[in-house]
C-alpha cells in the first residue's frame, strides 16, 4: 500500500459477477484540466452497471480493466487546471462517472469533469447522494422532456424501483395533480407510498387499466414512465390521454419488441419517448441535474436505499440487484 494507490473493484473480462469481479489495489487517478477527483464515500449501483459487466445486448468492454459504477458521492480532494480552488473539500454527488472512462465509483477515488460533480446539501447523506445520478436523471427526462407537468396525471409502473421511486418524488415536486404507481408486492407498495404516490395499484391482483380510469374519473393520464413496454403497452394505450406521452426507459429482455397500433397512435397524437441518459446531449443533462439540485434543496427527494454493501461485497451486490428481489437502490458504503 502506498499514498498513490487505492482500494477498488474491477473486472478484466465480462461475465458473472462472482467470476470476473476482483478486489484489490490500483493506482489512484489524477485529475486533468477541468476535472476534479472525489474521495468516494458511497457508490450507487444501476442495472446498466450490471449489463456492462455481463455484455448484455452486445455491450463491449471499453477498456482492458473496468472499475464499475456510474453513480456516487463523496468529497472533492484534488482539482485539475482551470477548476476553482474553492471546490476542494466540497461535498458532491456524481453521475456517469464510468461513462467513457475506465474508473467508476467502485473505488476509493474517482475523477470526473467538474460539471459532473454536483453540490450535495449538508442535510443529504452520501448514501442518498450516491442513489441520485442515473435513476433521477432518467425519471426527470421521462417526466419533463415534453414540458411542465403541473396539474397533470402521471402513471408510474414499477413505482418501487429506483427510477420509479425517483419519478414519484419528482412528479410530486413538479406539481402533478395525481401520481399513480403500480407494484406487485406489499413491500413495494410501502416504498411507493413513502415516495408520495397518491394511489398504488397491485398489478397482479387488479386490472391496471380499469383501476387507472376509475381513479382519474375516466380522464386517463398525461404521462407514463414505463419500465416494461412488452408487458404494459396495451394497457398504456387504454389509459393515455390525447397528446399523452409514454416514456420508455427499460425493457425485460435484450430482444424485446412491441406491436403498436399505428393509426390509434396517430389519431391520439401519442408521443413515444425513449430515455437513455448516456445518449442525452450535455445541455439536457445539465438541465436535469439542475432541477434535481433544486428539488434536493427543497427537501423533496429522499432516495430509498434497499441494501448496503461493503466494497468487498460488490459481487454480492450485483447479484442481488440482478435478481429482481431488491426494493430500492443498492449502495456500496466506503466511508461513514
Short mmCIF file of C-alpha atoms in Angstrom, two decimals:
data_model
loop_
_atom_site.label_atom_id
_atom_site.label_comp_id
_atom_site.label_asym_id
_atom_site.label_seq_id
_atom_site.Cartn_x
_atom_site.Cartn_y
_atom_site.Cartn_z
CA UNK A 1 0.00 0.00 0.00
CA UNK A 2 1.27 3.46 -0.95
CA UNK A 3 -0.04 7.01 -0.88
CA UNK A 4 -0.58 6.78 -4.63
CA UNK A 5 -2.84 3.73 -4.75
CA UNK A 6 -6.37 2.91 -3.62
CA UNK A 7 -8.77 0.07 -2.95
CA UNK A 8 -11.05 -0.75 -5.86
CA UNK A 9 -13.18 -3.41 -7.51
CA UNK A 10 -12.66 -4.17 -11.21
CA UNK A 11 -13.15 -6.70 -13.99
CA UNK A 12 -10.92 -7.55 -16.95
CA UNK A 13 -13.44 -9.68 -18.81
CA UNK A 14 -17.22 -9.78 -18.95
CA UNK A 15 -19.18 -12.49 -17.18
CA UNK A 16 -20.90 -13.49 -13.92
CA UNK A 17 -20.15 -11.16 -11.00
CA UNK A 18 -18.51 -13.74 -8.75
CA UNK A 19 -16.29 -14.97 -11.59
CA UNK A 20 -14.99 -11.67 -13.00
CA UNK A 21 -15.06 -9.05 -10.24
CA UNK A 22 -11.78 -8.62 -8.39
CA UNK A 23 -10.96 -6.60 -5.29
CA UNK A 24 -7.51 -5.14 -4.68
CA UNK A 25 -5.40 -2.04 -5.04
CA UNK A 26 -4.75 0.01 -8.17
CA UNK A 27 -3.18 3.37 -8.95
CA UNK A 28 -5.09 6.39 -7.68
CA UNK A 29 -6.34 8.52 -10.63
CA UNK A 30 -5.15 12.10 -11.05
CA UNK A 31 -7.41 14.93 -12.28
CA UNK A 32 -6.61 16.57 -15.61
CA UNK A 33 -7.60 20.05 -16.82
CA UNK A 34 -11.23 20.83 -15.97
CA UNK A 35 -11.54 17.73 -13.77
CA UNK A 36 -11.97 17.00 -10.07
CA UNK A 37 -11.01 13.99 -8.03
CA UNK A 38 -13.50 12.80 -5.47
CA UNK A 39 -12.83 10.70 -2.40
CA UNK A 40 -15.76 8.31 -2.67
CA UNK A 41 -17.91 7.77 0.42
CA UNK A 42 -20.70 5.79 -1.29
CA UNK A 43 -21.15 4.16 -4.69
CA UNK A 44 -24.55 3.53 -6.26
CA UNK A 45 -25.21 0.51 -8.48
CA UNK A 46 -27.52 0.68 -11.52
CA UNK A 47 -28.84 -2.06 -13.83
CA UNK A 48 -26.67 -0.55 -16.58
CA UNK A 49 -23.57 -1.27 -14.46
CA UNK A 50 -24.59 -4.93 -14.30
CA UNK A 51 -25.33 -5.00 -18.04
CA UNK A 52 -21.94 -3.53 -18.93
CA UNK A 53 -20.27 -6.18 -16.80
CA UNK A 54 -22.21 -9.02 -18.44
CA UNK A 55 -22.07 -7.67 -22.01
CA UNK A 56 -25.88 -7.51 -22.18
CA UNK A 57 -27.18 -6.87 -25.69
CA UNK A 58 -23.65 -6.84 -27.11
CA UNK A 59 -22.27 -4.07 -24.87
CA UNK A 60 -18.48 -4.14 -25.37
CA UNK A 61 -15.60 -3.93 -22.93
CA UNK A 62 -14.44 -0.35 -23.49
CA UNK A 63 -11.18 -0.74 -21.55
CA UNK A 64 -8.91 -3.66 -20.64
CA UNK A 65 -9.76 -3.09 -16.97
CA UNK A 66 -13.04 -1.53 -15.80
CA UNK A 67 -13.82 -0.22 -12.33
CA UNK A 68 -17.65 -0.19 -12.47
CA UNK A 69 -20.47 2.10 -11.29
CA UNK A 70 -21.69 5.39 -12.67
CA UNK A 71 -23.15 6.99 -9.54
CA UNK A 72 -21.50 8.02 -6.30
CA UNK A 73 -20.99 10.69 -3.68
CA UNK A 74 -18.04 11.98 -1.69
CA UNK A 75 -15.74 14.94 -1.16
CA UNK A 76 -13.54 16.67 -3.74
CA UNK A 77 -9.92 16.22 -2.64
CA UNK A 78 -7.98 17.38 -5.74
CA UNK A 79 -8.60 19.53 -8.81
CA UNK A 80 -7.14 19.97 -12.27
CA UNK A 81 -6.14 23.16 -14.02
CA UNK A 82 -8.98 25.61 -14.56
CA UNK A 83 -11.10 24.41 -11.63
CA UNK A 84 -11.62 26.93 -8.78
CA UNK A 85 -9.61 26.01 -5.70
CA UNK A 86 -12.66 26.63 -3.53
CA UNK A 87 -14.12 23.35 -4.77
CA UNK A 88 -11.62 21.30 -2.72
CA UNK A 89 -13.50 19.96 0.30
CA UNK A 90 -16.92 20.28 -1.36
CA UNK A 91 -19.48 17.52 -0.76
CA UNK A 92 -20.74 16.29 -4.14
CA UNK A 93 -22.81 13.70 -5.94
CA UNK A 94 -21.64 12.23 -9.24
CA UNK A 95 -23.23 10.87 -12.39
CA UNK A 96 -21.86 8.97 -15.42
CA UNK A 97 -18.53 8.55 -13.65
CA UNK A 98 -17.56 5.46 -15.65
CA UNK A 99 -19.12 6.59 -18.94
CA UNK A 100 -16.24 6.79 -21.40
CA UNK A 101 -13.75 6.17 -18.59
CA UNK A 102 -12.09 3.13 -17.09
CA UNK A 103 -12.66 4.08 -13.43
CA UNK A 104 -16.11 4.39 -11.90
CA UNK A 105 -17.13 4.81 -8.27
CA UNK A 106 -16.43 1.25 -7.05
CA UNK A 107 -13.15 2.63 -5.70
CA UNK A 108 -11.85 4.96 -3.03
CA UNK A 109 -11.26 7.74 -5.58
CA UNK A 110 -12.71 8.70 -8.96
CA UNK A 111 -12.11 11.53 -11.43
CA UNK A 112 -14.86 13.30 -13.39
CA UNK A 113 -15.28 16.53 -15.36
CA UNK A 114 -16.04 19.28 -12.84
CA UNK A 115 -19.59 19.73 -14.20
CA UNK A 116 -20.40 16.11 -13.24
CA UNK A 117 -19.68 16.74 -9.55
CA UNK A 118 -22.79 18.47 -8.20
CA UNK A 119 -23.15 20.10 -4.77
CA UNK A 120 -24.63 17.76 -2.16
CA UNK A 121 -26.52 19.65 0.58
CA UNK A 122 -25.20 19.04 4.09
CA UNK A 123 -28.54 17.57 5.12
CA UNK A 124 -28.34 14.87 2.42
CA UNK A 125 -26.31 11.76 3.25
CA UNK A 126 -23.58 10.43 0.97
CA UNK A 127 -25.63 7.24 0.55
CA UNK A 128 -28.59 9.27 -0.69
CA UNK A 129 -26.26 11.24 -2.96
CA UNK A 130 -24.96 8.00 -4.47
CA UNK A 131 -28.55 6.99 -5.23
CA UNK A 132 -29.33 10.06 -7.37
CA UNK A 133 -27.46 10.07 -10.69
CA UNK A 134 -28.84 7.83 -13.41
CA UNK A 135 -32.22 6.96 -11.77
CA UNK A 136 -33.20 10.54 -11.01
CA UNK A 137 -31.90 11.89 -14.32
CA UNK A 138 -33.86 9.19 -16.16
CA UNK A 139 -37.02 9.93 -14.18
CA UNK A 140 -36.60 13.67 -14.73
CA UNK A 141 -36.28 13.27 -18.50
CA UNK A 142 -39.27 10.91 -18.62
CA UNK A 143 -41.43 13.44 -16.81
CA UNK A 144 -40.27 16.84 -18.05
CA UNK A 145 -38.90 16.33 -21.57
CA UNK A 146 -42.29 17.30 -23.00
CA UNK A 147 -42.92 20.31 -20.81
CA UNK A 148 -44.12 21.14 -17.28
CA UNK A 149 -46.26 18.57 -15.50
CA UNK A 150 -48.07 20.84 -13.03
CA UNK A 151 -51.71 19.75 -12.91
CA UNK A 152 -51.12 16.60 -14.98
CA UNK A 153 -51.83 12.97 -14.11
CA UNK A 154 -48.84 10.59 -14.07
CA UNK A 155 -48.68 6.78 -14.12
CA UNK A 156 -45.52 5.08 -12.86
CA UNK A 157 -45.39 1.31 -13.46
CA UNK A 158 -42.81 -0.22 -11.15
CA UNK A 159 -43.13 2.54 -8.57
CA UNK A 160 -40.81 0.81 -6.08
CA UNK A 161 -37.81 0.59 -8.42
CA UNK A 162 -35.01 3.15 -8.35
CA UNK A 163 -36.32 5.07 -11.40
CA UNK A 164 -39.97 4.58 -10.46
CA UNK A 165 -39.41 5.84 -6.93
CA UNK A 166 -37.50 8.84 -8.29
CA UNK A 167 -40.31 9.54 -10.76
CA UNK A 168 -42.91 9.61 -8.00
CA UNK A 169 -40.88 12.09 -5.96
CA UNK A 170 -40.04 14.33 -8.92
CA UNK A 171 -43.63 14.26 -10.17
CA UNK A 172 -44.88 15.44 -6.78
CA UNK A 173 -42.18 18.13 -6.72
CA UNK A 174 -43.22 19.19 -10.23
CA UNK A 175 -46.83 19.72 -9.18
CA UNK A 176 -48.53 16.71 -10.77
CA UNK A 177 -52.23 16.53 -9.96
CA UNK A 178 -52.02 12.85 -9.17
CA UNK A 179 -49.35 10.16 -9.25
CA UNK A 180 -50.43 6.55 -9.65
CA UNK A 181 -47.90 3.75 -9.15
CA UNK A 182 -48.12 0.03 -9.84
CA UNK A 183 -46.42 -2.63 -7.71
CA UNK A 184 -46.53 -6.41 -7.29
CA UNK A 185 -45.66 -6.93 -3.60
CA UNK A 186 -46.60 -5.39 -0.26
CA UNK A 187 -43.08 -4.09 0.44
CA UNK A 188 -43.14 -2.35 -2.95
CA UNK A 189 -46.42 -0.65 -2.06
CA UNK A 190 -44.85 0.63 1.15
CA UNK A 191 -41.94 2.13 -0.80
CA UNK A 192 -44.19 3.72 -3.43
CA UNK A 193 -46.45 5.31 -0.83
CA UNK A 194 -43.45 6.58 1.14
CA UNK A 195 -42.23 8.28 -2.05
CA UNK A 196 -45.53 10.15 -2.28
CA UNK A 197 -47.73 8.12 -4.65
CA UNK A 198 -51.36 9.22 -4.38
CA UNK A 199 -52.62 5.80 -5.45
CA UNK A 200 -50.97 2.38 -5.65
CA UNK A 201 -52.26 -0.49 -7.80
CA UNK A 202 -51.31 -4.13 -7.30
CA UNK A 203 -50.76 -5.15 -10.92
CA UNK A 204 -51.05 -8.86 -10.07
CA UNK A 205 -54.44 -8.57 -8.40
CA UNK A 206 -56.09 -5.68 -10.20
CA UNK A 207 -56.92 -4.68 -13.77
CA UNK A 208 -54.44 -1.80 -14.08
CA UNK A 209 -56.20 -0.02 -16.96
CA UNK A 210 -59.64 -0.21 -15.34
CA UNK A 211 -58.28 0.96 -12.00
CA UNK A 212 -56.40 3.91 -13.53
CA UNK A 213 -59.51 5.05 -15.36
CA UNK A 214 -61.57 4.77 -12.18
CA UNK A 215 -59.01 6.74 -10.17
CA UNK A 216 -58.88 9.52 -12.77
CA UNK A 217 -62.62 9.81 -13.30
CA UNK A 218 -62.17 8.24 -16.76
CA UNK A 219 -59.80 11.05 -17.78
CA UNK A 220 -56.75 8.83 -18.07
CA UNK A 221 -53.18 10.03 -17.61
CA UNK A 222 -50.89 12.51 -19.37
CA UNK A 223 -47.52 10.86 -18.71
CA UNK A 224 -46.44 7.25 -18.30
CA UNK A 225 -42.95 6.46 -17.00
CA UNK A 226 -42.61 2.97 -18.47
CA UNK A 227 -40.30 0.21 -17.27
CA UNK A 228 -41.77 -2.77 -19.17
CA UNK A 229 -43.35 -1.85 -22.52
CA UNK A 230 -43.65 -5.52 -23.56
CA UNK A 231 -46.00 -6.18 -20.65
CA UNK A 232 -47.70 -2.82 -20.32
CA UNK A 233 -48.06 -1.22 -23.75
CA UNK A 234 -51.62 -2.42 -24.42
CA UNK A 235 -52.78 -1.13 -21.03
CA UNK A 236 -50.90 2.14 -21.56
CA UNK A 237 -52.87 2.90 -24.72
CA UNK A 238 -56.13 2.33 -22.84
CA UNK A 239 -55.34 4.94 -20.21
CA UNK A 240 -53.32 7.57 -22.11
CA UNK A 241 -54.99 10.89 -22.87
CA UNK A 242 -54.87 12.52 -26.30
CA UNK A 243 -51.40 14.12 -26.67
CA UNK A 244 -50.13 11.88 -23.90
CA UNK A 245 -46.54 10.67 -23.58
CA UNK A 246 -45.17 7.19 -22.89
CA UNK A 247 -41.52 7.49 -21.82
CA UNK A 248 -39.75 4.12 -22.06
CA UNK A 249 -36.53 3.69 -20.11
CA UNK A 250 -36.17 -0.09 -19.78
CA UNK A 251 -37.36 -3.45 -21.09
CA UNK A 252 -37.43 -7.01 -19.85
CA UNK A 253 -35.15 -8.60 -22.46
CA UNK A 254 -32.49 -7.51 -24.94
CA UNK A 255 -34.60 -8.89 -27.83
CA UNK A 256 -37.89 -7.37 -26.60
CA UNK A 257 -40.38 -5.97 -29.12
CA UNK A 258 -43.79 -4.33 -29.05
CA UNK A 259 -46.65 -4.30 -31.53
CA UNK A 260 -48.04 -0.79 -31.98
CA UNK A 261 -51.44 0.18 -33.47
CA UNK A 262 -50.11 2.99 -35.62
CA UNK A 263 -53.43 4.56 -36.59
CA UNK A 264 -54.54 4.83 -32.97
CA UNK A 265 -51.20 6.36 -32.02
CA UNK A 266 -51.53 8.86 -34.85
CA UNK A 267 -55.12 9.87 -34.13
CA UNK A 268 -54.40 10.33 -30.43
CA UNK A 269 -51.13 12.19 -31.12
CA UNK A 270 -49.28 9.85 -28.78
CA UNK A 271 -45.59 10.52 -28.16
CA UNK A 272 -43.32 7.52 -27.58
CA UNK A 273 -40.16 8.79 -25.93
CA UNK A 274 -37.05 6.68 -25.37
CA UNK A 275 -34.92 7.56 -22.36
CA UNK A 276 -31.25 6.57 -22.37
CA UNK A 277 -29.31 9.11 -20.34
CA UNK A 278 -25.95 8.19 -21.80
CA UNK A 279 -27.09 9.48 -25.23
CA UNK A 280 -28.59 12.71 -23.95
CA UNK A 281 -26.94 15.97 -25.14
CA UNK A 282 -24.94 17.61 -22.35
CA UNK A 283 -27.19 20.69 -22.28
CA UNK A 284 -30.16 18.47 -21.40
CA UNK A 285 -28.15 16.61 -18.76
CA UNK A 286 -27.29 19.97 -17.23
CA UNK A 287 -30.98 20.88 -17.23
CA UNK A 288 -31.82 17.62 -15.49
CA UNK A 289 -29.19 17.84 -12.76
CA UNK A 290 -30.10 21.49 -12.21
CA UNK A 291 -33.70 20.56 -11.44
CA UNK A 292 -32.58 17.64 -9.27
CA UNK A 293 -30.38 20.02 -7.31
CA UNK A 294 -33.30 22.40 -6.78
CA UNK A 295 -35.55 19.55 -5.67
CA UNK A 296 -32.83 18.38 -3.25
CA UNK A 297 -32.56 21.87 -1.80
CA UNK A 298 -36.35 21.92 -1.43
CA UNK A 299 -36.17 18.71 0.61
CA UNK A 300 -38.37 16.94 -1.95
CA UNK A 301 -36.08 13.98 -2.70
CA UNK A 302 -35.32 11.03 -0.44
CA UNK A 303 -33.87 8.06 -2.34
CA UNK A 304 -34.94 4.69 -1.00
CA UNK A 305 -31.86 2.65 -0.10
CA UNK A 306 -32.77 -1.02 -0.41
CA UNK A 307 -29.47 -2.58 0.66
CA UNK A 308 -25.98 -1.54 1.73
CA UNK A 309 -22.78 -3.41 0.95
CA UNK A 310 -19.06 -3.13 1.65
CA UNK A 311 -16.54 -2.75 -1.17
CA UNK A 312 -15.55 -6.40 -0.84
CA UNK A 313 -19.23 -7.35 -1.33
CA UNK A 314 -19.70 -5.76 -4.77
CA UNK A 315 -20.19 -9.15 -6.46
CA UNK A 316 -22.93 -9.97 -3.96
CA UNK A 317 -24.47 -6.54 -4.56
CA UNK A 318 -24.51 -7.05 -8.35
CA UNK A 319 -26.17 -10.44 -7.95
CA UNK A 320 -28.76 -9.03 -5.56
CA UNK A 321 -29.63 -6.22 -7.98
CA UNK A 322 -29.77 -8.63 -10.92
CA UNK A 323 -32.11 -10.99 -9.03
CA UNK A 324 -35.00 -8.53 -9.17
CA UNK A 325 -35.71 -9.05 -5.46
CA UNK A 326 -34.28 -5.74 -4.25
CA UNK A 327 -36.69 -2.92 -3.46
CA UNK A 328 -34.77 0.35 -3.75
CA UNK A 329 -31.19 1.25 -4.58
CA UNK A 330 -28.12 -0.89 -3.89
CA UNK A 331 -25.33 1.23 -2.39
CA UNK A 332 -21.73 0.34 -1.58
CA UNK A 333 -20.55 2.21 1.51
CA UNK A 334 -16.83 3.03 1.55
CA UNK A 335 -16.74 5.60 4.36
CA UNK A 336 -19.08 6.97 7.01
#
